[in-house]
Amino acid sequence: MKRKLISAIGVAGMMISLAACGGDNGDGGNKAGADGYAGQTLTVWVMDGSSPDQWQKDVQAAFEKQTKAKVKFEVQQWNGIQQKLTTALSEENPPDVFEIGNTQTPAYAKTGGLADLADLKSEIGADWTESLNESSIYDGKQYAAPWYFANRVVLYNKKIWAEAGIKDTPKTRDEFYADLKQIGEKTDAEPIYLPGQNWYHFVGLTIGEGAELVKKDGDKYVSNLADPKVAAAMETYKKFQALSKAPKDKDEATPQQGEVFGKGNVGAFIGMGWEAGIAIEANKKIEKEIGYFTIPGATADKPEGVFLGGSNLAVAAGSEKQELAKEFLKIALSDKYEGELAKLNGVIPNKESLQTNLKGNVVAEAAAPAAAGGGTTPLIPEWAAVENAPNPIKTYMTAVLNGKSPAEAAKQVEDEFNKRLSQQQ
């Protein structure tokens, strides 16, 4: 699934005020009559690559049969979507339902652009996976519904692991490290390609440590990089990065780590499943050698923490068809169609019980076990500016890898980090 879920994350440079987005009058002025919602058309924005044609056709048929209304799917491009959606939500006729990046949700909720979906949550969301639903909540209220997600896994070269005499994939972080060391000792391969600024993996490690990247100082958020738990995550990262020849001051896209892996002399890398396609494009012969496994955690019973990239579905506060929009969500997010989406796209569904739909998809099967213990960057509107280049977390990581203590590196970037957190939203 070569689509960049993460590219939609971060809301830098937005938003114009949405406080006057039309009113949420409770029923949206569209209660069903004797003929249901006949004569009405619901507009739904989905992002390119998110919903297969078959899924759209099936959901459309079920929706129109049940409600007597029509649904119009409009496919949007990730590039420029933040400003386009911001503008649309401020106008008189916004899309009724729309897909939104999971970490974008708090910023849109803060500005008043999203309808409260508490009643929908109580009706159909009792068993939504808690870690996947967290991004749909802002200020204690349910402003969206979790739709689909993806996270990083270990992609490894089965041939190299076999040459090193490794017969099984590791189940703990220590086993993983030992296997990589064995590859370095018994083969000519680079054990792992881990650039110094693969910061989404680092975020996953902080989640695994139970760390927070920001903390509250009075009425504002400030850096929490000096927390010993964050330091512990960085020390884990440093230990593994020491087995890599990758540059300490570059991220996973500079160069594309899939291309490096595709050359056939790297034991493993940590990335999204779709990055295998980059490796195969660089070297078709490597396709049969690629394997996948869950990133191992400190103990065998709990995978490593991972960053959860994905999308929620939301209803515009300014929509005049909010009740109809909720009927759509009840269908789209039902076990039948949520399961169908997971199976067709190989994405993690919003309920653990639906992960059976991933059977046979080796990437998704490797990713799914970590989802329940995963998380995101801080779910606050103030976070958006932090990710702008040069990202201070990347600067922090490189500083540690180049010899500074985590405390020294945290102090080095603290002023810039806090400056970004204080920018007006």
XYZ file of N, CA and C in Angstrom, residues 83-219:
411
model
N -5.266 23.070 3.571
C -5.847 24.373 3.273
C -7.192 24.224 2.566
N -7.294 23.220 1.679
C -8.551 23.012 0.964
C -9.680 22.676 1.935
N -9.396 21.794 2.882
C -10.417 21.409 3.854
C -10.741 22.569 4.788
N -9.716 23.294 5.213
C -9.930 24.453 6.065
C -10.889 25.443 5.408
N -10.638 25.717 4.135
C -11.496 26.640 3.395
C -12.905 26.090 3.260
N -13.009 24.803 2.904
C -14.320 24.189 2.699
C -15.169 24.219 3.962
N -14.539 24.000 5.109
C -15.292 23.965 6.358
C -15.763 25.346 6.790
N -15.171 26.381 6.230
C -15.581 27.739 6.585
C -16.676 28.271 5.668
N -17.028 27.501 4.634
C -18.030 27.941 3.676
C -19.413 27.391 4.018
N -20.414 27.853 3.282
C -21.803 27.497 3.601
C -22.148 26.051 3.249
N -21.433 25.468 2.311
C -21.777 24.126 1.854
C -20.559 23.205 1.938
N -20.116 22.855 3.142
C -18.932 22.002 3.297
C -19.256 20.553 2.959
N -18.238 19.710 2.768
C -18.522 18.280 2.648
C -19.179 17.810 3.939
N -20.123 16.905 3.813
C -20.845 16.458 5.009
C -19.990 15.539 5.869
N -19.314 14.617 5.209
C -18.421 13.665 5.875
C -17.066 13.776 5.192
N -15.996 13.687 5.951
C -14.688 13.765 5.314
C -13.654 12.983 6.113
N -12.677 12.503 5.369
C -11.527 11.834 5.961
C -10.544 12.888 6.437
N -9.951 12.628 7.587
C -9.011 13.581 8.166
C -7.863 12.808 8.809
N -6.631 13.256 8.584
C -5.483 12.616 9.217
C -5.652 12.574 10.722
N -5.256 11.478 11.360
C -5.577 11.322 12.784
C -4.981 12.422 13.655
N -3.749 12.857 13.383
C -3.199 13.903 14.247
C -3.600 15.298 13.801
N -4.314 15.421 12.700
C -4.910 16.700 12.323
C -6.175 16.994 13.135
N -6.808 15.959 13.617
C -8.137 16.090 14.195
C -8.242 17.133 15.312
N -7.296 17.160 16.278
C -7.444 18.155 17.350
C -7.473 19.597 16.856
N -6.671 19.911 15.831
C -6.631 21.290 15.339
C -7.965 21.700 14.740
N -8.584 20.820 13.971
C -9.886 21.125 13.384
C -10.977 21.171 14.458
N -10.856 20.288 15.454
C -11.852 20.295 16.533
C -11.775 21.591 17.330
N -10.564 22.066 17.589
C -10.389 23.284 18.379
C -11.047 24.489 17.708
N -11.006 24.534 16.383
C -11.534 25.692 15.667
C -13.040 25.620 15.445
N -13.667 24.532 15.861
C -15.115 24.431 15.733
C -15.586 23.838 14.428
N -14.688 23.218 13.669
C -15.076 22.696 12.365
C -15.735 21.334 12.384
N -15.673 20.632 13.512
C -16.160 19.254 13.565
C -17.376 19.121 14.472
N -18.311 18.304 14.047
C -19.501 18.032 14.849
C -19.178 17.054 15.971
N -19.856 17.189 17.073
C -19.713 16.283 18.206
C -20.387 14.955 17.859
N -19.634 13.854 17.978
C -20.162 12.534 17.620
C -20.303 11.624 18.836
N -20.557 12.206 19.986
C -20.679 11.411 21.208
C -21.774 10.361 21.081
N -22.906 10.733 20.471
C -24.009 9.774 20.339
C -23.624 8.619 19.419
N -22.847 8.900 18.385
C -22.390 7.840 17.487
C -21.445 6.898 18.223
N -20.557 7.447 19.027
C -19.619 6.629 19.789
C -20.368 5.689 20.712
N -21.368 6.203 21.406
C -22.104 5.359 22.346
C -22.893 4.277 21.634
N -23.293 4.551 20.390
C -24.109 3.581 19.650
C -23.283 2.505 18.973
N -22.159 2.863 18.355
C -21.411 1.862 17.571
C -19.941 1.740 17.968
N -19.464 2.560 18.922
C -18.036 2.581 19.182
C -17.574 2.013 20.499
N -18.389 1.205 21.139
C -18.017 0.681 22.454
C -16.744 -0.143 22.408
N -16.495 -0.848 21.298
C -15.315 -1.701 21.213
C -14.273 -1.194 20.221
N -14.298 0.108 19.926
C -13.199 0.674 19.150
C -11.913 0.537 19.974
N -10.826 0.168 19.333
C -9.548 0.039 20.027
C -9.168 1.395 20.619
N -8.906 1.418 21.922
C -8.700 2.688 22.628
C -7.566 3.514 22.023
N -6.445 2.875 21.700
C -5.298 3.618 21.166
C -5.618 4.238 19.817
N -6.517 3.609 19.058
C -6.880 4.131 17.748
C -7.919 5.247 17.847
N -8.688 5.227 18.913
C -9.736 6.237 19.077
C -9.235 7.521 19.735
N -8.065 7.481 20.340
C -7.594 8.638 21.106
C -7.524 9.903 20.261
N -7.137 9.763 18.995
C -6.980 10.952 18.161
C -8.317 11.566 17.758
N -9.406 10.855 17.980
C -10.738 11.374 17.652
C -11.330 12.203 18.778
N -10.644 12.248 19.897
C -11.151 12.944 21.081
C -10.363 14.231 21.299
N -11.085 15.306 21.544
C -10.436 16.572 21.874
C -11.209 17.232 23.008
N -10.468 17.653 24.003
C -11.076 18.310 25.160
C -12.198 17.455 25.758
N -11.975 16.157 25.751
C -12.917 15.222 26.353
C -14.126 14.874 25.511
N -14.213 15.404 24.294
C -15.367 15.145 23.441
C -14.975 14.377 22.180
N -15.921 13.591 21.683
C -15.707 12.763 20.500
C -16.025 13.575 19.244
N -14.971 13.995 18.527
C -15.164 14.841 17.360
C -14.942 14.116 16.033
N -14.638 12.827 16.080
C -14.447 12.057 14.854
C -14.601 10.587 15.214
N -14.439 9.734 14.228
C -14.512 8.299 14.455
C -13.275 7.659 13.839
N -12.624 6.725 14.530
C -11.437 6.075 13.978
C -11.798 5.224 12.770
N -10.984 5.315 11.714
C -11.318 4.602 10.478
C -10.298 3.515 10.150
N -9.070 3.884 9.833
C -8.061 2.870 9.515
C -6.674 3.394 9.884
N -5.719 2.456 10.059
C -4.415 2.838 10.580
C -3.315 1.937 10.014
N -2.085 2.389 10.187
C -0.915 1.613 9.790
C 0.244 2.005 10.692
N 1.180 1.115 10.858
C 2.353 1.419 11.664
C 3.571 0.686 11.106
N 4.704 1.008 11.659
C 5.953 0.438 11.164
C 6.165 -0.993 11.626
N 6.908 -1.730 10.808
C 7.296 -3.103 11.096
C 8.779 -3.240 10.776
N 9.324 -4.406 11.043
C 10.687 -4.708 10.602
C 10.601 -5.427 9.269
N 11.258 -4.893 8.262
C 11.407 -5.555 6.971
C 12.810 -6.144 6.945
N 12.926 -7.445 6.665
C 14.243 -8.066 6.746
C 14.532 -8.906 5.508
N 15.807 -9.140 5.286
C 16.280 -9.940 4.164
C 16.463 -11.382 4.635
N 15.555 -12.248 4.246
C 15.561 -13.633 4.731
C 16.847 -14.369 4.360
N 17.409 -14.055 3.210
C 18.639 -14.712 2.771
C 19.795 -14.370 3.700
N 19.920 -13.104 4.056
C 21.002 -12.681 4.946
C 20.825 -13.278 6.334
N 19.616 -13.299 6.832
C 19.378 -13.874 8.158
C 19.712 -15.369 8.165
N 19.392 -16.050 7.076
C 19.725 -17.474 6.983
C 21.240 -17.676 6.934
N 21.936 -16.820 6.193
C 23.399 -16.908 6.112
C 24.044 -16.709 7.481
N 23.391 -15.909 8.327
C 23.906 -15.668 9.677
C 23.539 -16.789 10.641
N 22.780 -17.770 10.169
C 22.397 -18.897 11.008
C 21.214 -18.637 11.912
N 20.435 -17.595 11.595
C 19.265 -17.255 12.410
C 18.049 -17.991 11.866
N 17.412 -18.775 12.708
C 16.339 -19.653 12.240
C 14.939 -19.106 12.496
N 14.806 -18.103 13.357
C 13.476 -17.583 13.667
C 13.574 -16.083 13.886
N 12.436 -15.417 13.784
C 12.440 -13.975 14.018
C 12.413 -13.704 15.526
N 12.999 -12.589 15.961
C 13.095 -12.302 17.397
C 11.756 -11.912 18.012
N 11.625 -12.211 19.280
C 10.390 -11.898 20.013
C 10.591 -10.823 21.070
N 11.837 -10.472 21.370
C 12.120 -9.415 22.330
C 13.161 -8.464 21.732
N 13.251 -7.283 22.331
C 14.213 -6.286 21.875
C 15.643 -6.815 21.985
N 15.954 -7.523 23.077
C 17.302 -8.078 23.250
C 17.603 -9.136 22.190
N 16.629 -9.977 21.879
C 16.824 -10.983 20.841
C 17.063 -10.329 19.482
N 16.316 -9.256 19.219
C 16.475 -8.529 17.969
C 17.894 -7.967 17.864
N 18.373 -7.370 18.938
C 19.715 -6.798 18.940
C 20.761 -7.899 18.748
N 20.574 -9.019 19.443
C 21.525 -10.129 19.321
C 21.555 -10.678 17.893
N 20.406 -10.783 17.266
C 20.351 -11.266 15.880
C 21.087 -10.316 14.945
N 20.896 -9.021 15.148
C 21.573 -8.053 14.289
C 23.083 -8.097 14.492
N 23.513 -8.261 15.730
C 24.949 -8.392 15.989
C 25.510 -9.637 15.309
N 24.725 -10.696 15.325
C 25.150 -11.949 14.694
C 25.302 -11.772 13.181
N 24.409 -11.010 12.596
C 24.516 -10.713 11.164
C 25.818 -9.961 10.890
N 26.142 -9.009 11.741
C 27.371 -8.247 11.572
C 28.616 -9.089 11.721
N 28.544 -10.093 12.579
C 29.705 -10.949 12.842
C 29.872 -12.070 11.820
N 28.776 -12.560 11.263
C 28.846 -13.750 10.421
C 28.606 -13.509 8.935
N 28.259 -12.269 8.568
C 28.043 -11.952 7.152
C 28.741 -10.628 6.826
N 28.751 -10.291 5.564
C 29.314 -9.013 5.137
C 28.253 -7.920 5.068
N 27.041 -8.242 5.479
C 25.927 -7.299 5.355
C 25.927 -6.272 6.481
N 25.347 -5.125 6.206
C 25.064 -4.141 7.234
C 23.873 -4.668 8.030
N 24.001 -4.864 9.334
C 22.922 -5.514 10.098
C 21.569 -4.828 9.959
N 21.558 -3.501 10.139
C 20.313 -2.753 10.046
C 20.609 -1.396 9.440
N 19.711 -0.919 8.597
C 19.833 0.436 8.085
C 18.898 1.297 8.917
N 19.479 2.131 9.785
C 18.686 2.982 10.672
C 19.296 4.380 10.679
N 18.793 5.272 9.827
C 19.316 6.637 9.810
C 19.059 7.334 11.139
N 19.875 8.333 11.423
C 19.805 8.978 12.719
C 18.527 9.735 12.995
N 17.760 10.050 11.951
C 16.561 10.871 12.139
C 15.267 10.175 11.710
N 15.205 8.871 11.868
C 13.939 8.161 11.633
C 13.055 8.432 12.854
N 12.537 9.643 12.905
C 11.953 10.133 14.152
C 10.603 9.525 14.474
N 9.892 9.022 13.502
C 8.632 8.364 13.837
C 8.889 7.048 14.570
N 9.988 6.378 14.244
C 10.349 5.198 15.039
C 10.737 5.616 16.454
N 11.473 6.713 16.575
C 11.821 7.222 17.901
C 10.560 7.555 18.702
N 9.576 8.183 18.056
C 8.309 8.466 18.734
C 7.698 7.168 19.249
N 7.774 6.111 18.429
C 7.279 4.808 18.869
C 7.996 4.315 20.114
N 9.311 4.493 20.157
C 10.073 4.074 21.333
C 9.659 4.867 22.575
N 9.376 6.162 22.411
C 8.923 6.951 23.571
C 7.559 6.455 24.043
N 6.702 6.079 23.108
C 5.393 5.530 23.469
C 5.581 4.245 24.260
N 6.524 3.416 23.807
C 6.817 2.177 24.520
C 7.317 2.409 25.930
N 8.009 3.521 26.142
C 8.517 3.855 27.476
C 7.466 4.552 28.340
N 6.314 4.857 27.753
C 5.293 5.591 28.493
C 5.641 7.056 28.657
N 6.436 7.591 27.727
C 6.905 8.968 27.821
C 5.998 9.915 27.046
N 6.032 11.184 27.440
C 5.322 12.249 26.732
C 6.355 13.231 26.199
N 6.160 13.704 24.977
C 7.111 14.626 24.366
C 6.895 16.065 24.812
N 5.711 16.354 25.353
C 5.433 17.690 25.882
C 4.814 17.547 27.266
N 4.855 18.646 28.016
C 4.211 18.673 29.323
C 3.573 20.033 29.517
N 2.655 20.126 30.448
C 1.961 21.372 30.712
C 2.753 22.206 31.725
N 2.948 23.451 31.404
C 3.593 24.404 32.299
C 2.641 25.579 32.440
N 1.846 25.566 33.495
C 0.799 26.570 33.641
C -0.268 26.350 32.590
N -0.496 27.351 31.745
C -1.523 27.227 30.714
C -0.933 26.963 29.334
